[in-house]
mmCIF file of C-alpha atoms in Angstrom:
data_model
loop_
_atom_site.group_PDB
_atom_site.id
_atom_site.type_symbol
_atom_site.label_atom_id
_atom_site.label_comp_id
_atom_site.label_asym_id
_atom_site.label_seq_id
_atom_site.Cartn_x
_atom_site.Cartn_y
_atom_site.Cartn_z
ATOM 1 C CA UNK A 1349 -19.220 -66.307 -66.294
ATOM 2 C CA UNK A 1350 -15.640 -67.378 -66.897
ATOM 3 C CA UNK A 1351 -14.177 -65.940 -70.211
ATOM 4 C CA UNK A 1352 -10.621 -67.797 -69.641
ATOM 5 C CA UNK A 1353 -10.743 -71.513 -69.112
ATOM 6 C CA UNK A 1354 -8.062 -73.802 -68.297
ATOM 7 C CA UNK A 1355 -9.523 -76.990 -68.920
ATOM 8 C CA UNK A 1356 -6.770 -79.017 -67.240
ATOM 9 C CA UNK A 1357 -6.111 -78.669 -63.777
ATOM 10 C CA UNK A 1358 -3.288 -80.553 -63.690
ATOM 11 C CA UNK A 1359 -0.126 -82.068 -66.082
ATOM 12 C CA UNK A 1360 2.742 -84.355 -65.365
ATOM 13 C CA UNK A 1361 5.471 -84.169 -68.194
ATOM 14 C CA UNK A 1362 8.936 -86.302 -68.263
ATOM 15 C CA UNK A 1363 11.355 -84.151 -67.915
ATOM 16 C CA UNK A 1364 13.251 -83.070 -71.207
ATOM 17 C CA UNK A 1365 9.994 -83.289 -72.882
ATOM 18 C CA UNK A 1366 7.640 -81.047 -73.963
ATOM 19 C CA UNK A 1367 4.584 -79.649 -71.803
ATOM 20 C CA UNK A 1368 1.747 -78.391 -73.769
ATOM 21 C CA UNK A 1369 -0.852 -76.040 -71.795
ATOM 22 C CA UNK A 1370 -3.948 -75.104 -72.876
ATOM 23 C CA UNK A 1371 -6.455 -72.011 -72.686
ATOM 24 C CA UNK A 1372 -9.606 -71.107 -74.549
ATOM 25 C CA UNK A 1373 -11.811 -67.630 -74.019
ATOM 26 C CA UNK A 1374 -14.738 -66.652 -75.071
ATOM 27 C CA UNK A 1375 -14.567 -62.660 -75.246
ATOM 28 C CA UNK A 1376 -13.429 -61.574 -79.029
ATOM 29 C CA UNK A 1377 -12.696 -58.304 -77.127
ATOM 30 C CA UNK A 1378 -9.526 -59.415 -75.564
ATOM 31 C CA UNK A 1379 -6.304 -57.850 -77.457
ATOM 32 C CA UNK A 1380 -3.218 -59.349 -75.387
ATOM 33 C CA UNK A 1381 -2.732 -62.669 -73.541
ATOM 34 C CA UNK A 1382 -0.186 -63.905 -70.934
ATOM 35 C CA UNK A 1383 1.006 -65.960 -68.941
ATOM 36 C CA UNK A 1384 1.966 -66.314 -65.256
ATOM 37 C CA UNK A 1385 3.776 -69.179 -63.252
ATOM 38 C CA UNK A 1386 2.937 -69.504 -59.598
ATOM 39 C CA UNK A 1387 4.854 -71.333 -56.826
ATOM 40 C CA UNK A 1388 3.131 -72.031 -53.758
ATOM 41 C CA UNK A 1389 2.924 -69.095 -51.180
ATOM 42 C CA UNK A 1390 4.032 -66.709 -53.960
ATOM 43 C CA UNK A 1391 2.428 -63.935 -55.981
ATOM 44 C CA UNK A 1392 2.016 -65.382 -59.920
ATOM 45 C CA UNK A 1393 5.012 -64.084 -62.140
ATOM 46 C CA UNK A 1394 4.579 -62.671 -65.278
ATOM 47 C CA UNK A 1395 6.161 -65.893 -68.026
ATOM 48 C CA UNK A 1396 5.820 -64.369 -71.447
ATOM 49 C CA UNK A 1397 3.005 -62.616 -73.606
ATOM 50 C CA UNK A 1398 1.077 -62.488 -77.238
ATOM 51 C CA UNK A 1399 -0.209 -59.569 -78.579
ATOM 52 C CA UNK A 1400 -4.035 -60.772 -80.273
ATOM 53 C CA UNK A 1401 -1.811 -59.380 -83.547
ATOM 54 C CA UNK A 1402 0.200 -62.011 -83.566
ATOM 55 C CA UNK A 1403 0.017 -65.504 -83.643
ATOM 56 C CA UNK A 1404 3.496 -66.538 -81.727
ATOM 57 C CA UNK A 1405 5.880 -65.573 -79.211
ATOM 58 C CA UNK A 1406 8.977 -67.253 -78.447
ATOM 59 C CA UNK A 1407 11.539 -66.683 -75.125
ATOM 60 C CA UNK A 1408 13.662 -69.306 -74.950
ATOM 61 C CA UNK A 1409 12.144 -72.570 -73.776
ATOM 62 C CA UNK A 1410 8.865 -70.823 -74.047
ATOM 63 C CA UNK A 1411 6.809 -69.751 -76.928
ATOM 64 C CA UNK A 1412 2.735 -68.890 -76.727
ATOM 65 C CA UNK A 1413 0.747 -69.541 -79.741
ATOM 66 C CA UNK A 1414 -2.049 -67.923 -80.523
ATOM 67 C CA UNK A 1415 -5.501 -69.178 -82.605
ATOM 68 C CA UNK A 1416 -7.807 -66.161 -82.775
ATOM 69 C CA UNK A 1417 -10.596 -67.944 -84.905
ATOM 70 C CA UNK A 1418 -10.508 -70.922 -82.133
ATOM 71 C CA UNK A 1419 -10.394 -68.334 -79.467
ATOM 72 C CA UNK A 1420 -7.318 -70.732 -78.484
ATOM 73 C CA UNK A 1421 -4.029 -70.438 -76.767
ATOM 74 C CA UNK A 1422 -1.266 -72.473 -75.821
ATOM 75 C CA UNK A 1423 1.911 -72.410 -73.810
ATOM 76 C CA UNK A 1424 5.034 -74.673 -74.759
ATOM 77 C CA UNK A 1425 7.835 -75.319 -72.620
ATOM 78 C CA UNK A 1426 10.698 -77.644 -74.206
ATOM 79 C CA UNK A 1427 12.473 -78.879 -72.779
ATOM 80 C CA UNK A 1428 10.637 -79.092 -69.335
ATOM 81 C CA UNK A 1429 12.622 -79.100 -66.312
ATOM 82 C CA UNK A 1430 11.819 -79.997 -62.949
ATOM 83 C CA UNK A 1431 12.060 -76.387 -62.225
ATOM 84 C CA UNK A 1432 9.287 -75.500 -64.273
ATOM 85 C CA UNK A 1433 6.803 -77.546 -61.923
ATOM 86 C CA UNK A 1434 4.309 -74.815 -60.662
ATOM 87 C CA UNK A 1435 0.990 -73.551 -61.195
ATOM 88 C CA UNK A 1436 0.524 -71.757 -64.735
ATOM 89 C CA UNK A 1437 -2.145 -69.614 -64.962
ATOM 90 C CA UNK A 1438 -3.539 -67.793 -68.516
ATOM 91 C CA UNK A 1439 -4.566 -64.423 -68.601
ATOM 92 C CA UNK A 1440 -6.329 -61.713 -71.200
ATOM 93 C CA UNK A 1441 -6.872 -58.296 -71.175
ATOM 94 C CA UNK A 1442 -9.817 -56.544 -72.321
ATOM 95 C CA UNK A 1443 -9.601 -53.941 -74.410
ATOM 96 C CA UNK A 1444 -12.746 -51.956 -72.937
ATOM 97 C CA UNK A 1445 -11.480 -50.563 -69.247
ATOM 98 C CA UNK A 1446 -8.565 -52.869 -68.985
ATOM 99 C CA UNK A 1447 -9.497 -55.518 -66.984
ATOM 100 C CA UNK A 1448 -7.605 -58.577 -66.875
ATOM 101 C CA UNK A 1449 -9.387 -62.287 -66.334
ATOM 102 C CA UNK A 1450 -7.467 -65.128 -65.539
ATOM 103 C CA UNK A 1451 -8.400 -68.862 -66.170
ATOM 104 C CA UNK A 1452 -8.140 -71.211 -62.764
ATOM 105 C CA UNK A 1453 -4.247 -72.574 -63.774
ATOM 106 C CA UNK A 1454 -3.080 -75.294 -64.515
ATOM 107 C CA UNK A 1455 -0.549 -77.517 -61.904
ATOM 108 C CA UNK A 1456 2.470 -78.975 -64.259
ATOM 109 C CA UNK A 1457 4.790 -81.050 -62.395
ATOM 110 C CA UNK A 1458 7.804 -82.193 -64.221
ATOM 111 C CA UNK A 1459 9.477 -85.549 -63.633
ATOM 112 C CA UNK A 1460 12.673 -86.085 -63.268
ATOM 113 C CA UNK B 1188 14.323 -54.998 -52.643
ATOM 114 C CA UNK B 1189 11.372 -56.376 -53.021
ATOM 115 C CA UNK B 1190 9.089 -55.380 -55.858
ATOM 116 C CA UNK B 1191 5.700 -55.414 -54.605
ATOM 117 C CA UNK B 1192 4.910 -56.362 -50.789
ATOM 118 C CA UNK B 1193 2.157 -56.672 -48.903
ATOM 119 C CA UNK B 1194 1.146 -56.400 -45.175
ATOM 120 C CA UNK B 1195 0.202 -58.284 -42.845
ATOM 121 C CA UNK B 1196 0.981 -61.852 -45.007
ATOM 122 C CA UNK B 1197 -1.900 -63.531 -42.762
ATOM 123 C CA UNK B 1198 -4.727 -61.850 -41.238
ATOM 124 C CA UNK B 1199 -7.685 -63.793 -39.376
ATOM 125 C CA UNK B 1200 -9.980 -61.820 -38.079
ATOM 126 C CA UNK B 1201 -13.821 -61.576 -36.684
ATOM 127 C CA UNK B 1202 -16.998 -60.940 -38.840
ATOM 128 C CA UNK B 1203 -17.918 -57.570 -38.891
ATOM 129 C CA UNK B 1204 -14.434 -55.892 -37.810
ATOM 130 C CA UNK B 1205 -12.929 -53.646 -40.444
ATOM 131 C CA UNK B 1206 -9.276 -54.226 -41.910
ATOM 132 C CA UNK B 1207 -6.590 -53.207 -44.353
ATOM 133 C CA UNK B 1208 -4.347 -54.776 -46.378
ATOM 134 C CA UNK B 1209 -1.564 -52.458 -47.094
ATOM 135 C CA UNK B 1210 0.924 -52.951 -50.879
ATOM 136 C CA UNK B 1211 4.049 -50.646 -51.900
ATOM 137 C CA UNK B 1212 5.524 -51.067 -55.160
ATOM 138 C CA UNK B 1213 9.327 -49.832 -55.841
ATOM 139 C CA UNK B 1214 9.027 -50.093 -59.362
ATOM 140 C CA UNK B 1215 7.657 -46.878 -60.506
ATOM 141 C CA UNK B 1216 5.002 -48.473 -61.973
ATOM 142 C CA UNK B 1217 1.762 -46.272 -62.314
ATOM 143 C CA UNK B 1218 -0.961 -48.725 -62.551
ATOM 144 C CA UNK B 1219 -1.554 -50.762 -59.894
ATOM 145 C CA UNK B 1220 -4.258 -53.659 -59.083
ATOM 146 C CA UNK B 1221 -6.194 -55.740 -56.403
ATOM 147 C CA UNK B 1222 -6.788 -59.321 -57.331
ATOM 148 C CA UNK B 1223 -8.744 -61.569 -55.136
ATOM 149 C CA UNK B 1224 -7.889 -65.597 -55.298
ATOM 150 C CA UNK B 1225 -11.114 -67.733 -53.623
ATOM 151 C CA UNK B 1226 -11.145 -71.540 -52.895
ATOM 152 C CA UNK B 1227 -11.609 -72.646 -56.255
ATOM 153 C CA UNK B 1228 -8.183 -70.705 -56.633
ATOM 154 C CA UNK B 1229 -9.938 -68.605 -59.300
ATOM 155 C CA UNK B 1230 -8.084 -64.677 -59.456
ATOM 156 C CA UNK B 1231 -10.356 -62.457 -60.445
ATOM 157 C CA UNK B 1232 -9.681 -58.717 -60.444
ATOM 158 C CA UNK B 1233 -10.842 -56.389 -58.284
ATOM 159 C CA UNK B 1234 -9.604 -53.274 -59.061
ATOM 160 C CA UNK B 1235 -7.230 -51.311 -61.391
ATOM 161 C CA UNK B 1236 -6.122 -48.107 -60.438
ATOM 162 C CA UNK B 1237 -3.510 -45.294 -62.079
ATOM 163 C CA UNK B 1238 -3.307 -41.852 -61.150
ATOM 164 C CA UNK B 1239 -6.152 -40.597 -63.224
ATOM 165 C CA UNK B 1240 -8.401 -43.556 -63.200
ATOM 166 C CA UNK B 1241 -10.141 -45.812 -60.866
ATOM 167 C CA UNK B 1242 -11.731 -49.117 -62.374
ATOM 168 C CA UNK B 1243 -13.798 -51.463 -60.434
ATOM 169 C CA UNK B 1244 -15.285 -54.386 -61.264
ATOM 170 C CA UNK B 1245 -18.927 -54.294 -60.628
ATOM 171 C CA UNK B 1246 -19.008 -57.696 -59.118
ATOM 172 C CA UNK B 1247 -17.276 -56.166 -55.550
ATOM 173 C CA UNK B 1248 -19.257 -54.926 -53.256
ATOM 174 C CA UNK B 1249 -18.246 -51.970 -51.737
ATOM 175 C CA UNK B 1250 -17.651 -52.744 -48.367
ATOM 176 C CA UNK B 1251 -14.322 -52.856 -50.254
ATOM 177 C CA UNK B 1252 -11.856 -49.703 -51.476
ATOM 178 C CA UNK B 1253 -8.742 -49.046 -52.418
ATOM 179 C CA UNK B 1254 -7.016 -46.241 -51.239
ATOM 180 C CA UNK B 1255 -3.709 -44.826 -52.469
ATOM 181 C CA UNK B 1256 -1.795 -42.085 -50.600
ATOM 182 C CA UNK B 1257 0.744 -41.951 -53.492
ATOM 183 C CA UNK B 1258 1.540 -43.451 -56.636
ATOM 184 C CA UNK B 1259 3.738 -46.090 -54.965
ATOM 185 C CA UNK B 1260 0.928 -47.765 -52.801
ATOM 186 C CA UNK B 1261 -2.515 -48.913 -52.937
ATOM 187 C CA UNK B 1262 -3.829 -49.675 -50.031
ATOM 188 C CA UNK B 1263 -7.297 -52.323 -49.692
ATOM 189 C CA UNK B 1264 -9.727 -51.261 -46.807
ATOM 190 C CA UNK B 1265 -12.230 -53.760 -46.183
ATOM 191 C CA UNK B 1266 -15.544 -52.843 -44.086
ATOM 192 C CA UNK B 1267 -18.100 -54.939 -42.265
ATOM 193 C CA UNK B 1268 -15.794 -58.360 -42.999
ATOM 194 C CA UNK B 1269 -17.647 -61.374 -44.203
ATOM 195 C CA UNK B 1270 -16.819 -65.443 -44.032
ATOM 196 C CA UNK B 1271 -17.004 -64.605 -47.437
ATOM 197 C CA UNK B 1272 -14.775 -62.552 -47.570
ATOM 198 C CA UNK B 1273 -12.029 -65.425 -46.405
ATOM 199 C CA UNK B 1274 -9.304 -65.563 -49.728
ATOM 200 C CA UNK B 1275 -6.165 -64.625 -51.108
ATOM 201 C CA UNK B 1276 -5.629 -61.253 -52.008
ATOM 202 C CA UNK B 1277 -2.762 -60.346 -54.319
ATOM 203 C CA UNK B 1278 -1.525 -56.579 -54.966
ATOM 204 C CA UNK B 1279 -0.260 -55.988 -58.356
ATOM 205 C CA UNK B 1280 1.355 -53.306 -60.779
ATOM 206 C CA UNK B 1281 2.126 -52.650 -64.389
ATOM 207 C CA UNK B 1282 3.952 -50.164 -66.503
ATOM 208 C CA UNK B 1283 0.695 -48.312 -67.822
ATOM 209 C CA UNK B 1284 -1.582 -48.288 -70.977
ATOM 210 C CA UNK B 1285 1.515 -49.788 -72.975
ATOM 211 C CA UNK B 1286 2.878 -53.281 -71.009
ATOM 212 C CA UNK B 1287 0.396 -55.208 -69.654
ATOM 213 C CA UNK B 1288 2.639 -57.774 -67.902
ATOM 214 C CA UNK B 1289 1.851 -57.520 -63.744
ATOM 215 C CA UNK B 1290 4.047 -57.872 -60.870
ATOM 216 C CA UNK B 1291 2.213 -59.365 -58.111
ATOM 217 C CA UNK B 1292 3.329 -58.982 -54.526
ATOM 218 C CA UNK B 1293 3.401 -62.231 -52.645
ATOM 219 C CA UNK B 1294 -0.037 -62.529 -51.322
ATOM 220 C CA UNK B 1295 -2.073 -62.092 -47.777
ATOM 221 C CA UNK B 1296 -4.285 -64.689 -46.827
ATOM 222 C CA UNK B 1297 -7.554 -63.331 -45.105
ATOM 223 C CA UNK B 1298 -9.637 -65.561 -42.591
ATOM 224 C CA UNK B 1299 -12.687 -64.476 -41.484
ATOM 225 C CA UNK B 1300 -14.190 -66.745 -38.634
#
């Protein structure tokens, strides 16, 4: 049973424009979300982070907002860069025996 | 200065042998994690271990166990090796109970033929 979806598998984005991804769960249990950018033949790297307190974070180009009641997050990168082309995956933590579940990513390729 | 590593980056091996997939972390982390990434590239954790607690997900079966010598590594022994068993498998650690952001090392792909 997957408790972190990433609906989209995939995203193209201009860049200089905005790219919008999206993740929903299912577990009210989780207290803190993040997210994780993967290149090919690379370990995932920790992006940025929300705390289930809050309902945005913000690090430069990137900022995670947070809807608790639509168990719904979202990661915005403006303004993309070509750079930013990877895999982005969404993770939670449970609050019971932290375990962490990630959703299947999403593949963002920015156009130059 | 690598962060977290893992050894060997490729393994292929028979069904049935027994292997291990060896991680070292050089950030003084004390919580450190097993992750393994399938075909449908989902990651789904595996384990989470610190030095006073050992959490495993109940899905894995346990021809699989971590073992850590020290605080620094956490080692993955795998027994009686299934096709099955043919993934990714990514090492991870985190600061502890208060930041949950993980540093993954870079990966080892495991074929099982």
């Amino acid at each position: 049973d997957q408790q972190v979806k990433q609906n989209s598998p995939s995203l193209s984005v201009q860049e200089g424009r905005i790219s919008i991804l999206n993740c929903d769960y299912t577990n009210s249990m989780f207290d803190y979300f993040l997210w994780y950018k993967k290149y090919p033949a690379e370990g995932p790297t920790f992006l940025i982070s929300i705390s289930s307190i809050k309902d945005k974070n913000e690090d430069g180009r990137f900022t995670v907002f947070l809807n608790k009641s639509a168990k719904h997050l979202s990661l915005h990168i403006v303004p993309s860069q070509p750079g930013d082309s990877a895999v982005y995956f969404c993770a939670a933590r449970s609050n019971t025996g932290n375990q962490f579940y990630f959703g299947t990513g999403t593949s963002l390729t920015v156009i130059p | 200065d690598t962060a977290v590593s893992q050894t060997p980056k490729y393994l292929v091996t028979q069904m049935g042998n027994d292997k291990s997939i060896k991680c070292e972390q050089n950030l003084g982390h004390d919580t450190m994690y097993w992750y393994k990434q399938d075909s449908k590239k989902f990651l789904k954790i595996m384990f989470s271990y610190n030095n006073k607690e050992l959490i495993i997900n109940e899905t894995v079966p346990n021809r699989f166990s971590p073992k850590s010598p020290d605080k620094a590594h956490l080692n993955l022994h795998i027994n009686s090796l299934e096709l099955g068993d043919s993934a990714v498998y990514f090492c991870a650690s985190s600061q502890g109970t208060s930041r949950y952001e993980q540093y993954f090392g870079p990966g080892t792909r495991l074929t099982v033929t």
